[in-house]
Tab-separated table of C-alpha atoms in Angstrom:
chain	number	residue	atom	x	y	z
A	1	MET	CA	70.592	14.571	-113.374
A	2	ARG	CA	72.518	16.283	-110.534
A	3	VAL	CA	75.722	17.829	-111.220
A	4	LEU	CA	78.356	19.379	-109.331
A	5	GLY	CA	80.053	21.977	-111.230
A	6	ILE	CA	83.541	23.445	-110.544
A	7	GLU	CA	85.092	26.742	-112.169
A	8	THR	CA	89.124	27.471	-111.514
A	9	SER	CA	89.897	28.689	-115.109
A	10	CYS	CA	91.479	32.192	-113.489
A	11	ASP	CA	91.161	33.965	-110.237
A	12	GLU	CA	87.682	33.002	-108.774
A	13	THR	CA	86.936	29.465	-107.388
A	14	GLY	CA	83.347	28.694	-107.977
A	15	VAL	CA	81.173	25.496	-107.198
A	16	ALA	CA	77.580	25.045	-107.598
A	17	ILE	CA	75.516	22.345	-107.852
A	18	TYR	CA	72.746	22.198	-110.615
A	19	ASP	CA	69.463	19.814	-110.856
A	20	ASP	CA	67.628	19.196	-114.209
A	21	GLN	CA	64.330	19.437	-112.318
A	22	GLN	CA	64.911	21.656	-109.463
A	23	GLY	CA	67.471	24.003	-110.816
A	24	LEU	CA	70.287	25.771	-109.426
A	25	MET	CA	70.335	24.294	-105.691
A	26	ALA	CA	73.331	25.983	-104.051
A	27	HIS	CA	76.600	27.717	-105.523
A	28	SER	CA	79.488	29.111	-103.548
A	29	LEU	CA	82.177	31.483	-104.942
A	30	TYR	CA	85.319	32.513	-103.806
A	31	SER	CA	87.277	35.817	-105.063
A	32	GLN	CA	91.185	36.188	-104.935
A	33	VAL	CA	90.987	39.695	-105.919
A	34	LYS	CA	92.366	41.014	-102.555
A	35	LEU	CA	95.278	38.672	-103.293
A	36	HIS	CA	96.116	39.765	-106.554
A	37	ALA	CA	95.387	43.428	-106.052
A	38	ASP	CA	98.974	44.356	-104.594
A	39	TYR	CA	100.313	43.075	-108.160
A	40	GLY	CA	98.097	45.148	-110.230
A	41	GLY	CA	96.741	41.807	-111.743
A	42	VAL	CA	96.592	37.992	-111.497
A	43	VAL	CA	99.380	36.123	-110.605
A	44	PRO	CA	98.885	32.748	-112.101
A	45	GLU	CA	101.160	30.892	-109.666
A	46	LEU	CA	99.446	32.434	-106.754
A	47	ALA	CA	95.927	31.775	-108.314
A	48	SER	CA	96.587	28.005	-108.724
A	49	ARG	CA	97.731	27.741	-105.033
A	50	ASP	CA	94.984	29.592	-103.761
A	51	HIS	CA	92.538	27.421	-105.507
A	52	VAL	CA	94.030	24.204	-104.131
A	53	ARG	CA	93.456	26.213	-100.534
A	54	LYS	CA	89.652	26.989	-101.434
A	55	ILE	CA	88.431	24.329	-103.598
A	56	ILE	CA	87.681	21.091	-101.122
A	57	PRO	CA	86.080	23.697	-98.481
A	58	LEU	CA	84.311	25.572	-101.126
A	59	ILE	CA	82.634	22.183	-102.324
A	60	ASN	CA	82.097	20.864	-98.909
A	61	GLU	CA	79.968	23.968	-98.252
A	62	THR	CA	77.789	23.856	-101.416
A	63	ILE	CA	76.914	19.945	-100.990
A	64	THR	CA	76.144	21.071	-97.390
A	65	GLN	CA	74.274	24.219	-98.523
A	66	ALA	CA	72.055	22.184	-100.833
A	67	GLY	CA	71.161	19.397	-98.087
A	68	LEU	CA	73.105	16.815	-99.991
A	69	SER	CA	75.651	14.299	-99.424
A	70	ALA	CA	77.969	12.862	-101.904
A	71	ASP	CA	75.574	10.120	-102.960
A	72	ASP	CA	73.151	12.595	-104.038
A	73	ILE	CA	75.398	13.804	-106.958
A	74	ASP	CA	75.041	11.969	-110.091
A	75	ALA	CA	77.959	13.570	-111.781
A	76	VAL	CA	81.126	15.687	-111.891
A	77	ALA	CA	81.405	18.850	-114.312
A	78	TYR	CA	84.693	20.918	-114.129
A	79	THR	CA	86.205	23.798	-116.420
A	80	LYS	CA	88.779	21.687	-118.707
A	81	GLY	CA	89.934	25.530	-120.661
A	82	PRO	CA	90.592	27.856	-121.555
A	83	GLY	CA	91.979	29.768	-118.828
A	84	LEU	CA	95.635	29.685	-117.094
A	85	ILE	CA	96.729	25.934	-117.355
A	86	GLY	CA	97.702	25.585	-113.782
A	87	ALA	CA	94.265	27.073	-112.132
A	88	VAL	CA	92.362	24.795	-114.743
A	89	LEU	CA	94.009	21.672	-114.048
A	90	VAL	CA	93.356	22.198	-109.820
A	91	GLY	CA	89.776	21.750	-110.779
A	92	ALA	CA	90.312	19.534	-113.577
A	93	CYS	CA	92.464	17.300	-110.824
A	94	VAL	CA	90.077	17.905	-108.099
A	95	GLY	CA	86.928	17.037	-110.294
A	96	ARG	CA	87.908	14.130	-111.688
A	97	ALA	CA	89.439	12.447	-108.632
A	98	LEU	CA	86.216	13.026	-106.894
A	99	ALA	CA	83.980	11.557	-109.880
A	100	PHE	CA	86.223	8.603	-109.779
A	101	ALA	CA	85.992	8.047	-105.844
A	102	TRP	CA	82.285	8.530	-106.106
A	103	ASP	CA	82.056	6.299	-109.155
A	104	LYS	CA	80.389	8.965	-110.918
A	105	PRO	CA	80.584	10.289	-114.435
A	106	ALA	CA	82.725	13.302	-115.090
A	107	LEU	CA	82.913	16.081	-117.887
A	108	GLY	CA	85.181	18.594	-118.919
A	109	VAL	CA	83.369	21.517	-119.948
A	110	HIS	CA	84.625	24.906	-122.223
A	111	HIS	CA	84.789	27.875	-120.170
A	112	MET	CA	83.286	30.037	-122.760
A	113	GLU	CA	80.485	27.481	-123.632
A	114	GLY	CA	79.508	27.918	-119.694
A	115	HIS	CA	79.356	31.743	-120.283
A	116	LEU	CA	77.839	31.761	-123.487
A	117	LEU	CA	74.800	29.502	-121.799
A	118	ALA	CA	74.912	31.286	-118.281
A	119	PRO	CA	71.484	33.200	-119.427
A	120	MET	CA	69.832	29.869	-119.437
A	121	LEU	CA	70.248	30.393	-115.440
A	122	GLU	CA	67.403	32.698	-115.656
A	123	ASP	CA	63.819	32.934	-115.240
A	124	ASN	CA	63.538	33.975	-118.682
A	125	PRO	CA	66.138	32.144	-120.786
A	126	PRO	CA	66.727	32.885	-124.906
A	127	GLN	CA	65.456	30.348	-127.194
A	128	PHE	CA	67.709	29.295	-130.032
A	129	PRO	CA	68.712	30.522	-132.334
A	130	PHE	CA	70.943	33.927	-131.051
A	131	LEU	CA	73.844	35.891	-131.378
A	132	ALA	CA	75.940	35.906	-128.367
A	133	CYS	CA	78.314	38.596	-128.076
A	134	LEU	CA	80.917	37.119	-125.112
A	135	VAL	CA	82.983	40.250	-123.383
A	136	SER	CA	85.410	39.063	-120.659
A	137	GLY	CA	88.706	39.809	-119.990
A	138	GLY	CA	90.497	37.423	-122.146
A	139	HIS	CA	87.624	37.013	-124.931
A	140	THR	CA	85.507	39.309	-127.368
A	141	GLN	CA	83.785	37.261	-129.403
A	142	LEU	CA	80.551	37.102	-131.985
A	143	VAL	CA	78.931	34.106	-132.015
A	144	ALA	CA	75.856	33.040	-134.196
A	145	VAL	CA	74.300	29.906	-131.918
A	146	GLU	CA	72.039	27.667	-133.609
A	147	GLY	CA	71.724	25.348	-130.684
A	148	ILE	CA	74.272	23.879	-127.892
A	149	GLY	CA	77.710	23.101	-129.627
A	150	GLN	CA	76.511	24.813	-132.875
A	151	TYR	CA	78.404	27.805	-132.639
A	152	GLN	CA	79.830	29.933	-135.804
A	153	LEU	CA	82.230	32.379	-134.768
A	154	LEU	CA	81.350	35.704	-136.811
A	155	GLY	CA	83.780	37.925	-135.164
A	156	GLU	CA	86.474	38.261	-132.675
A	157	SER	CA	89.262	40.852	-130.912
A	158	ILE	CA	92.741	40.777	-132.828
A	159	ASP	CA	94.456	42.043	-129.711
A	160	ASP	CA	93.231	43.228	-126.580
A	161	ALA	CA	89.766	41.712	-125.102
A	162	ALA	CA	87.110	44.402	-123.999
A	163	GLY	CA	87.727	43.485	-120.278
A	164	GLU	CA	91.525	43.635	-121.029
A	165	ALA	CA	91.260	47.125	-122.471
A	166	PHE	CA	89.213	48.002	-119.309
A	167	ASP	CA	91.751	47.105	-116.783
A	168	LYS	CA	94.558	48.123	-118.368
A	169	THR	CA	93.061	51.590	-119.065
A	170	ALA	CA	92.074	51.688	-115.529
A	171	LYS	CA	95.307	51.038	-114.563
A	172	LEU	CA	96.572	54.303	-116.361
A	173	LEU	CA	94.204	56.102	-114.679
A	174	GLY	CA	95.715	55.020	-111.153
A	175	LEU	CA	92.930	52.894	-110.005
A	176	ASP	CA	93.217	49.611	-108.261
A	177	TYR	CA	92.934	46.113	-109.483
A	178	PRO	CA	90.150	44.839	-110.783
A	179	GLY	CA	89.976	48.314	-112.889
A	180	GLY	CA	87.338	47.454	-115.069
A	181	PRO	CA	84.187	47.946	-112.731
A	182	LEU	CA	86.215	50.761	-110.671
A	183	LEU	CA	86.655	52.496	-114.392
A	184	ALA	CA	83.011	52.212	-114.528
A	185	GLN	CA	82.183	53.635	-111.257
A	186	LEU	CA	84.505	56.391	-112.174
A	187	ALA	CA	82.798	56.926	-115.462
A	188	THR	CA	79.240	57.772	-113.672
A	189	GLN	CA	81.039	60.966	-112.452
A	190	GLY	CA	82.210	62.007	-115.850
A	191	VAL	CA	81.171	64.944	-118.194
A	192	ASP	CA	79.885	63.707	-121.259
A	193	GLY	CA	81.297	65.166	-124.688
A	194	ARG	CA	84.446	66.508	-123.118
A	195	PHE	CA	86.498	63.757	-124.513
A	196	LYS	CA	85.779	61.929	-128.118
A	197	PHE	CA	87.353	58.365	-128.301
A	198	PRO	CA	87.547	56.617	-131.881
A	199	ARG	CA	85.585	53.709	-132.281
A	200	PRO	CA	88.061	51.532	-133.925
A	201	MET	CA	87.392	49.151	-136.873
A	202	THR	CA	83.823	50.754	-137.368
A	203	ASP	CA	84.747	52.595	-140.413
A	204	ARG	CA	85.418	49.041	-142.313
A	205	PRO	CA	83.483	46.173	-143.050
A	206	GLY	CA	83.438	43.050	-140.852
A	207	LEU	CA	82.752	42.051	-137.381
A	208	ASP	CA	86.136	41.832	-135.501
A	209	PHE	CA	87.304	44.040	-132.838
A	210	SER	CA	90.479	45.916	-132.085
A	211	PHE	CA	90.697	47.667	-128.258
A	212	SER	CA	94.643	47.860	-127.994
A	213	GLY	CA	94.092	51.310	-129.674
A	214	LEU	CA	91.976	52.752	-127.556
A	215	LYS	CA	94.066	52.013	-124.673
A	216	THR	CA	96.786	54.095	-126.505
A	217	PHE	CA	94.510	56.913	-127.236
A	218	ALA	CA	93.666	57.127	-123.255
A	219	ALA	CA	97.133	56.849	-122.493
A	220	ASN	CA	98.035	59.606	-124.663
A	221	THR	CA	95.132	61.638	-123.452
A	222	ILE	CA	95.800	61.170	-119.919
A	223	ALA	CA	99.425	62.068	-120.505
A	224	ALA	CA	98.189	65.401	-122.427
A	225	HIS	CA	96.211	66.668	-119.309
A	226	LYS	CA	98.325	65.476	-116.522
A	227	ASP	CA	98.298	69.099	-115.321
A	228	ASP	CA	94.634	69.735	-115.345
A	229	VAL	CA	93.601	71.452	-112.133
A	230	ASP	CA	90.827	69.774	-111.652
A	231	ALA	CA	92.930	66.255	-112.221
A	232	ASP	CA	89.868	64.127	-110.804
A	233	GLN	CA	87.383	65.280	-113.301
A	234	THR	CA	89.731	65.158	-115.910
A	235	ARG	CA	90.114	61.483	-115.251
A	236	ALA	CA	86.130	60.884	-114.772
A	237	ASP	CA	85.764	62.252	-118.232
A	238	ILE	CA	88.251	60.356	-119.512
A	239	ALA	CA	86.765	57.087	-118.306
A	240	LEU	CA	83.569	57.931	-119.499
A	241	ALA	CA	84.702	58.899	-123.052
A	242	PHE	CA	86.537	55.281	-123.041
A	243	GLU	CA	83.702	53.504	-121.832
A	244	GLN	CA	81.268	55.140	-124.543
A	245	ALA	CA	83.496	54.055	-126.993
A	246	VAL	CA	83.875	50.870	-125.815
A	247	VAL	CA	80.030	50.122	-125.704
A	248	ASP	CA	79.283	51.849	-128.959
A	249	THR	CA	81.926	49.447	-130.908
A	250	LEU	CA	80.138	46.574	-129.519
A	251	ALA	CA	76.949	47.815	-130.081
A	252	ILE	CA	77.785	49.143	-133.944
A	253	LYS	CA	79.294	45.348	-134.238
A	254	CYS	CA	76.451	43.510	-132.693
A	255	LYS	CA	74.175	45.785	-134.878
A	256	ARG	CA	75.847	44.453	-138.110
A	257	ALA	CA	76.266	40.627	-137.068
A	258	LEU	CA	72.195	40.726	-136.309
A	259	LYS	CA	71.690	41.766	-139.738
A	260	GLN	CA	73.982	39.328	-141.200
A	261	THR	CA	72.150	36.807	-139.467
A	262	GLY	CA	68.467	37.780	-139.186
A	263	TYR	CA	68.431	37.038	-135.579
A	264	LYS	CA	66.108	38.996	-133.058
A	265	ARG	CA	67.790	37.669	-130.052
A	266	LEU	CA	71.276	38.903	-128.330
A	267	VAL	CA	72.907	37.356	-125.411
A	268	ILE	CA	75.770	39.396	-123.479
A	269	ALA	CA	77.817	37.041	-121.280
A	270	GLY	CA	81.275	37.077	-119.732
A	271	GLY	CA	82.383	39.632	-116.813
A	272	VAL	CA	81.993	42.823	-118.808
A	273	SER	CA	78.637	41.507	-119.644
A	274	ALA	CA	77.992	43.246	-115.760
A	275	ASN	CA	78.633	46.876	-117.188
A	276	LYS	CA	75.162	48.783	-116.980
A	277	ARG	CA	76.166	50.938	-119.668
A	278	LEU	CA	76.736	48.130	-121.919
A	279	GLN	CA	73.368	46.477	-120.540
A	280	GLN	CA	71.585	49.604	-121.599
A	281	GLY	CA	73.389	50.313	-124.976
A	282	LEU	CA	72.346	46.828	-126.132
A	283	GLY	CA	69.569	46.923	-124.678
A	284	ASP	CA	68.334	50.112	-126.815
A	285	LEU	CA	69.907	48.380	-129.801
A	286	MET	CA	67.513	45.609	-129.583
A	287	LYS	CA	64.871	47.600	-128.604
A	288	SER	CA	65.318	49.745	-131.976
A	289	ILE	CA	64.926	46.660	-133.826
A	290	GLY	CA	62.178	44.698	-132.270
A	291	GLY	CA	64.307	42.270	-130.798
A	292	SER	CA	65.458	41.206	-127.367
A	293	VAL	CA	68.198	41.275	-125.080
A	294	TYR	CA	69.269	38.371	-122.440
A	295	TYR	CA	72.475	38.421	-119.981
A	296	PRO	CA	72.782	36.757	-116.576
A	297	ARG	CA	72.360	38.237	-113.173
A	298	ASN	CA	75.643	40.152	-111.964
A	299	GLU	CA	76.899	36.951	-109.960
A	300	PHE	CA	76.925	34.946	-113.001
A	301	CYS	CA	78.299	37.286	-115.322
A	302	THR	CA	81.924	36.904	-113.877
A	303	ASP	CA	83.207	33.590	-113.539
A	304	ASN	CA	81.236	31.200	-111.260
A	305	GLY	CA	80.225	27.227	-110.866
A	306	ALA	CA	76.389	27.409	-111.607
A	307	MET	CA	77.332	28.358	-115.544
A	308	ILE	CA	79.715	25.109	-115.621
A	309	ALA	CA	77.566	23.136	-113.666
A	310	TYR	CA	74.530	23.905	-116.342
A	311	ALA	CA	76.870	23.410	-119.452
A	312	GLY	CA	78.223	19.950	-117.842
A	313	LEU	CA	74.477	18.978	-117.671
A	314	GLN	CA	73.482	19.511	-120.890
A	315	ARG	CA	76.474	17.452	-122.485
A	316	LEU	CA	76.215	14.753	-119.663
A	317	LYS	CA	72.496	14.044	-120.584
A	318	ALA	CA	73.809	13.775	-124.360
A	319	GLY	CA	76.056	11.131	-123.514
A	320	GLU	CA	79.071	12.907	-122.951
A	321	ARG	CA	81.790	11.350	-120.641
A	322	GLU	CA	85.737	12.101	-119.637
A	323	GLY	CA	87.912	9.575	-119.745
A	324	LEU	CA	90.462	8.683	-116.567
A	325	ALA	CA	93.069	11.158	-118.187
A	326	VAL	CA	93.120	14.749	-116.460
A	327	GLN	CA	93.626	17.152	-119.252
A	328	GLY	CA	93.309	21.100	-119.340
A	329	LYS	CA	93.248	23.003	-122.626
A	330	PRO	CA	94.825	26.548	-121.948
A	331	ARG	CA	93.707	27.693	-125.626
A	332	TRP	CA	90.242	25.949	-126.853
A	333	PRO	CA	88.546	27.104	-129.730
A	334	LEU	CA	84.764	27.121	-129.057
A	335	THR	CA	83.647	26.107	-132.376
A	336	GLU	CA	85.846	22.596	-131.839
A	337	LEU	CA	82.775	21.781	-129.551
A	338	ALA	CA	80.537	18.938	-130.900
A	339	PRO	CA	76.886	19.991	-131.610
A	340	LEU	CA	74.127	18.124	-129.210
């Protein structure tokens, strides 16, 4: 089966074609970063309009890149949610309409299941079961994964997601949007040990997260040192301390979840999984317990069509299909998905 995947949940338009025999045949991605940079964050209405502008050219480009025609596509998968509802509906409307016009089956895919399965796109995919640490701008979750659709939510953020905290702290440091990668880059220039940030909710049992307090701690630290002679170095030191706190917090919670489940495989996925310090920290954790860590290549850490095509393929092969109605789900618990 050959599936066209469409991703439009936020500020990136992603299209890909995945074949169950040949693997990933082509993928294209358009980022709206420059569009939203002047506003310091994603403007939903602008995001939706830009998806409308780019989605058809990207679909044509991807099909051409794969050396195929519409007749060679067996099904269409698109992000149904969660995400910005206007943006989600652009991809859902286009995907469902194409499937209808081509007389092919269609399926709405859960965005976070796409992220969770993104490491399956690599040459050395994880085997089930595993623990998934999903870290993005909108989600921070620990999920026990027995198989596709067999998900148990072990813990999640009760306020800001990790990626959201990265972006907000970056803004406090005067960095441009998107701030998370820029903060990580700034942190490489920091002096280790100058500042010590708390590791929130690690002093109590449980697997939930809270990152809003770290943002407040960073704001107070920045305000207390605004008159430092070497302001650039201070900003770098604060960035490093913040990043270390987030990584340590995630590692502590992952270690607890691994002990609770008995798993030896850890998947990290979502936009923040591209963070090198996080990859290193969780890699060290898994090495210390004789386990393995898995994450997608950087281009598939952030939103992309390949993960939607792959996730859609698995469910389409199991017989799932979408009706003619176009639906979008801005909120959609991962645990509501049917097991395969």
